[in-house]
PDB file of C-alpha atoms in Angstrom:
ATOM      1  CA  MET A   1      92.422 113.579 105.120  1.00 49.00           C
ATOM      2  CA  TYR A   2      88.944 115.150 105.194  1.00 54.00           C
ATOM      3  CA  MET A   3      85.815 114.373 107.218  1.00 55.00           C
ATOM      4  CA  ALA A   4      82.649 113.702 105.312  1.00 56.00           C
ATOM      5  CA  GLY A   5      80.203 116.532 105.066  1.00 60.00           C
ATOM      6  CA  ARG A   6      76.760 116.664 103.526  1.00 65.00           C
ATOM      7  CA  SER A   7      75.659 113.804 101.281  1.00 67.00           C
ATOM      8  CA  ARG A   8      75.865 114.694  97.606  1.00 71.00           C
ATOM      9  CA  PHE A   9      74.218 111.651  96.023  1.00 71.00           C
ATOM     10  CA  TYR A  10      73.657 107.899  96.120  1.00 78.00           C
ATOM     11  CA  SER A  11      74.028 105.794  93.037  1.00 78.00           C
ATOM     12  CA  GLU A  12      73.869 102.171  91.886  1.00 76.00           C
ATOM     13  CA  ASN A  13      75.276 102.974  88.401  1.00 75.00           C
ATOM     14  CA  LEU A  14      78.457 101.109  87.408  1.00 73.00           C
ATOM     15  CA  TYR A  15      79.950 104.101  85.498  1.00 73.00           C
ATOM     16  CA  VAL A  16      79.506 106.439  88.479  1.00 77.00           C
ATOM     17  CA  PHE A  17      81.091 103.846  90.757  1.00 75.00           C
ATOM     18  CA  GLN A  18      84.110 103.240  88.513  1.00 79.00           C
ATOM     19  CA  ASN A  19      84.645 106.962  88.028  1.00 79.00           C
ATOM     20  CA  TYR A  20      84.871 107.682  91.725  1.00 74.00           C
ATOM     21  CA  ILE A  21      87.172 104.686  92.370  1.00 76.00           C
ATOM     22  CA  ASP A  22      89.604 105.855  89.610  1.00 78.00           C
ATOM     23  CA  GLN A  23      89.605 109.589  90.375  1.00 77.00           C
ATOM     24  CA  ARG A  24      90.692 109.180  94.028  1.00 71.00           C
ATOM     25  CA  LYS A  25      89.639 112.689  95.088  1.00 75.00           C
ATOM     26  CA  ASP A  26      86.070 112.460  96.498  1.00 78.00           C
ATOM     27  CA  ILE A  27      84.850 111.081  99.792  1.00 84.00           C
ATOM     28  CA  PHE A  28      82.492 108.109  99.444  1.00 86.00           C
ATOM     29  CA  VAL A  29      81.262 104.964 100.998  1.00 89.00           C
ATOM     30  CA  ALA A  30      80.863 101.899  98.703  1.00 90.00           C
ATOM     31  CA  LYS A  31      79.302  98.490  99.129  1.00 92.00           C
ATOM     32  CA  VAL A  32      81.475  96.046  97.208  1.00 92.00           C
ATOM     33  CA  LYS A  33      82.314  92.366  96.744  1.00 93.00           C
ATOM     34  CA  GLY A  34      85.830  91.289  95.977  1.00 92.00           C
ATOM     35  CA  TYR A  35      88.867  89.190  96.856  1.00 93.00           C
ATOM     36  CA  PHE A  36      92.644  89.077  97.090  1.00 93.00           C
ATOM     37  CA  LEU A  37      94.596  86.913  94.656  1.00 92.00           C
ATOM     38  CA  LYS A  38      95.871  83.657  96.159  1.00 91.00           C
ATOM     39  CA  SER A  39      99.406  84.703  95.101  1.00 91.00           C
ATOM     40  CA  ASP A  40      99.148  87.730  97.448  1.00 90.00           C
ATOM     41  CA  TYR A  41      98.256  85.724 100.536  1.00 90.00           C
ATOM     42  CA  ASN A  42     101.802  85.215 101.736  1.00 91.00           C
ATOM     43  CA  ASN A  43     102.501  88.914 101.611  1.00 90.00           C
ATOM     44  CA  LEU A  44      99.326  89.781 103.535  1.00 92.00           C
ATOM     45  CA  LEU A  45      99.455  86.960 106.073  1.00 89.00           C
ATOM     46  CA  ALA A  46     101.356  88.910 108.780  1.00 87.00           C
ATOM     47  CA  LEU A  47      98.535  91.441 109.085  1.00 87.00           C
ATOM     48  CA  PRO A  48      95.389  90.590 107.120  1.00 90.00           C
ATOM     49  CA  PRO A  49      94.002  93.924 105.980  1.00 91.00           C
ATOM     50  CA  ILE A  50      90.232  93.432 106.335  1.00 90.00           C
ATOM     51  CA  PHE A  51      88.934  94.116 109.842  1.00 89.00           C
ATOM     52  CA  ARG A  52      85.498  92.779 110.605  1.00 87.00           C
ATOM     53  CA  ASN A  53      83.320  92.263 113.668  1.00 88.00           C
ATOM     54  CA  ILE A  54      81.790  88.835 112.890  1.00 86.00           C
ATOM     55  CA  GLU A  55      79.312  86.695 114.740  1.00 88.00           C
ATOM     56  CA  ILE A  56      80.557  83.173 115.644  1.00 84.00           C
ATOM     57  CA  GLU A  57      78.356  80.319 116.802  1.00 85.00           C
ATOM     58  CA  ASN A  58      79.632  78.320 119.766  1.00 84.00           C
ATOM     59  CA  LYS A  59      79.304  74.920 118.088  1.00 84.00           C
ATOM     60  CA  GLU A  60      81.967  72.201 118.088  1.00 84.00           C
ATOM     61  CA  GLU A  61      82.119  72.255 114.286  1.00 85.00           C
ATOM     62  CA  VAL A  62      82.910  75.969 114.293  1.00 81.00           C
ATOM     63  CA  ILE A  63      85.272  76.429 117.221  1.00 83.00           C
ATOM     64  CA  GLU A  64      86.875  72.998 117.114  1.00 86.00           C
ATOM     65  CA  GLU A  65      86.986  70.236 119.735  1.00 90.00           C
ATOM     66  CA  TYR A  66      89.628  71.730 122.123  1.00 92.00           C
ATOM     67  CA  MET A  67      87.951  75.137 122.562  1.00 87.00           C
ATOM     68  CA  TYR A  68      84.514  73.512 122.842  1.00 88.00           C
ATOM     69  CA  SER A  69      85.700  71.177 125.605  1.00 91.00           C
ATOM     70  CA  GLN A  70      87.418  74.016 127.477  1.00 91.00           C
ATOM     71  CA  ALA A  71      84.235  76.096 127.359  1.00 87.00           C
ATOM     72  CA  GLN A  72      82.194  73.204 128.730  1.00 89.00           C
ATOM     73  CA  LYS A  73      84.778  72.482 131.384  1.00 92.00           C
ATOM     74  CA  HIS A  74      84.533  76.054 132.696  1.00 92.00           C
ATOM     75  CA  SER A  75      80.731  76.137 132.434  1.00 87.00           C
ATOM     76  CA  LEU A  76      80.630  78.898 129.819  1.00 85.00           C
ATOM     77  CA  PRO A  77      77.306  79.454 128.005  1.00 81.00           C
ATOM     78  CA  MET A  78      77.361  77.520 124.757  1.00 79.00           C
ATOM     79  CA  ASN A  79      73.905  78.346 123.358  1.00 78.00           C
ATOM     80  CA  LYS A  80      74.624  81.968 122.381  1.00 82.00           C
ATOM     81  CA  LYS A  81      76.536  83.560 119.517  1.00 86.00           C
ATOM     82  CA  ASP A  82      79.667  85.666 120.214  1.00 85.00           C
ATOM     83  CA  ARG A  83      80.872  88.673 118.321  1.00 89.00           C
ATOM     84  CA  LYS A  84      84.594  88.761 117.610  1.00 86.00           C
ATOM     85  CA  LEU A  85      86.741  91.463 116.050  1.00 89.00           C
ATOM     86  CA  THR A  86      89.005  89.684 113.597  1.00 87.00           C
ATOM     87  CA  THR A  87      91.235  90.291 110.558  1.00 88.00           C
ATOM     88  CA  LEU A  88      90.564  88.517 107.346  1.00 87.00           C
ATOM     89  CA  LEU A  89      92.000  87.955 103.893  1.00 88.00           C
ATOM     90  CA  ASP A  90      88.634  87.196 102.294  1.00 86.00           C
ATOM     91  CA  ILE A  91      85.128  88.631 102.680  1.00 87.00           C
ATOM     92  CA  ASN A  92      83.560  85.283 101.759  1.00 83.00           C
ATOM     93  CA  GLY A  93      81.685  86.523  98.750  1.00 85.00           C
ATOM     94  CA  GLN A  94      79.575  88.955 100.772  1.00 89.00           C
ATOM     95  CA  TYR A  95      78.958  92.617 100.039  1.00 93.00           C
ATOM     96  CA  THR A  96      81.001  94.718 102.401  1.00 91.00           C
ATOM     97  CA  VAL A  97      80.972  98.440 103.066  1.00 92.00           C
ATOM     98  CA  PHE A  98      84.277 100.382 102.820  1.00 92.00           C
ATOM     99  CA  ASP A  99      85.029 104.074 102.906  1.00 90.00           C
ATOM    100  CA  ASN A 100      87.145 105.647 100.166  1.00 88.00           C
ATOM    101  CA  TYR A 101      90.497 105.687 102.044  1.00 89.00           C
ATOM    102  CA  TYR A 102      90.164 102.112 103.211  1.00 92.00           C
ATOM    103  CA  LEU A 103      89.031 100.851  99.769  1.00 91.00           C
ATOM    104  CA  TRP A 104      91.909 102.589  98.033  1.00 90.00           C
ATOM    105  CA  PHE A 105      94.352 101.060 100.541  1.00 92.00           C
ATOM    106  CA  LEU A 106      92.910  97.581  99.808  1.00 92.00           C
ATOM    107  CA  ILE A 107      93.143  98.189  96.036  1.00 91.00           C
ATOM    108  CA  ASP A 108      96.796  99.207  96.452  1.00 92.00           C
ATOM    109  CA  LEU A 109      97.420  95.885  98.273  1.00 92.00           C
ATOM    110  CA  GLY A 110      95.879  93.936  95.350  1.00 92.00           C
ATOM    111  CA  PHE A 111      92.134  93.749  96.256  1.00 93.00           C
ATOM    112  CA  VAL A 112      90.098  92.935  93.180  1.00 92.00           C
ATOM    113  CA  ILE A 113      86.546  94.285  93.068  1.00 91.00           C
ATOM    114  CA  THR A 114      84.227  91.744  91.407  1.00 91.00           C
ATOM    115  CA  ASP A 115      80.864  93.459  91.988  1.00 90.00           C
ATOM    116  CA  TYR A 116      79.428  96.565  93.598  1.00 88.00           C
ATOM    117  CA  LYS A 117      76.024  97.344  94.987  1.00 90.00           C
ATOM    118  CA  ALA A 118      76.008 101.090  95.660  1.00 88.00           C
ATOM    119  CA  ILE A 119      78.102 104.178  96.323  1.00 87.00           C
ATOM    120  CA  ALA A 120      77.253 107.251  98.453  1.00 87.00           C
ATOM    121  CA  VAL A 121      79.290 110.357  97.717  1.00 85.00           C
ATOM    122  CA  PHE A 122      79.824 113.123 100.265  1.00 82.00           C
ATOM    123  CA  GLU A 123      81.055 116.708 100.154  1.00 76.00           C
ATOM    124  CA  LYS A 124      84.359 117.460 101.893  1.00 72.00           C
ATOM    125  CA  ASN A 125      83.848 119.232 105.168  1.00 67.00           C
ATOM    126  CA  THR A 126      86.225 122.199 104.896  1.00 66.00           C
ATOM    127  CA  ALA A 127      84.867 124.165 107.847  1.00 66.00           C
ATOM    128  CA  TYR A 128      88.058 123.770 109.890  1.00 63.00           C
ATOM    129  CA  GLU A 129      90.541 124.153 107.003  1.00 67.00           C
ATOM    130  CA  PRO A 130      91.409 127.836 107.845  1.00 71.00           C
ATOM    131  CA  LEU A 131      92.508 126.746 111.322  1.00 67.00           C
ATOM    132  CA  LEU A 132      94.774 124.057 109.958  1.00 66.00           C
ATOM    133  CA  GLY A 133      96.395 126.343 107.449  1.00 65.00           C
ATOM    134  CA  GLN A 134      97.933 128.550 110.152  1.00 57.00           C
TER     135      GLN A 134
END
């Protein structure tokens, strides 16, 4: 696994994007939209593969009646939004940024890319490669 080096280029061209996804040799960061097939949900349910830090509103409709009543009972602030690290099976139709290794992992698990916004390609940082070869 390599660390990203200098930025090579940024593109919003579909052909460039598809080429880098298929080649599986360059380091890139891509902003994509996609989903997992419903038939794959049972296989992915034990550990949903998409990690996201999302913002949750402390409303009764969002966190349900029990959690809302417990928060009020313990005098927790209810007028602010909380950030929670969570695992998901769906990105809710939003564009999400993934690096190349993580995106290839998701594709191998059955992630279907429906749209893309951009891709940034980087050079491989090989400065420490001689030290690792010994």
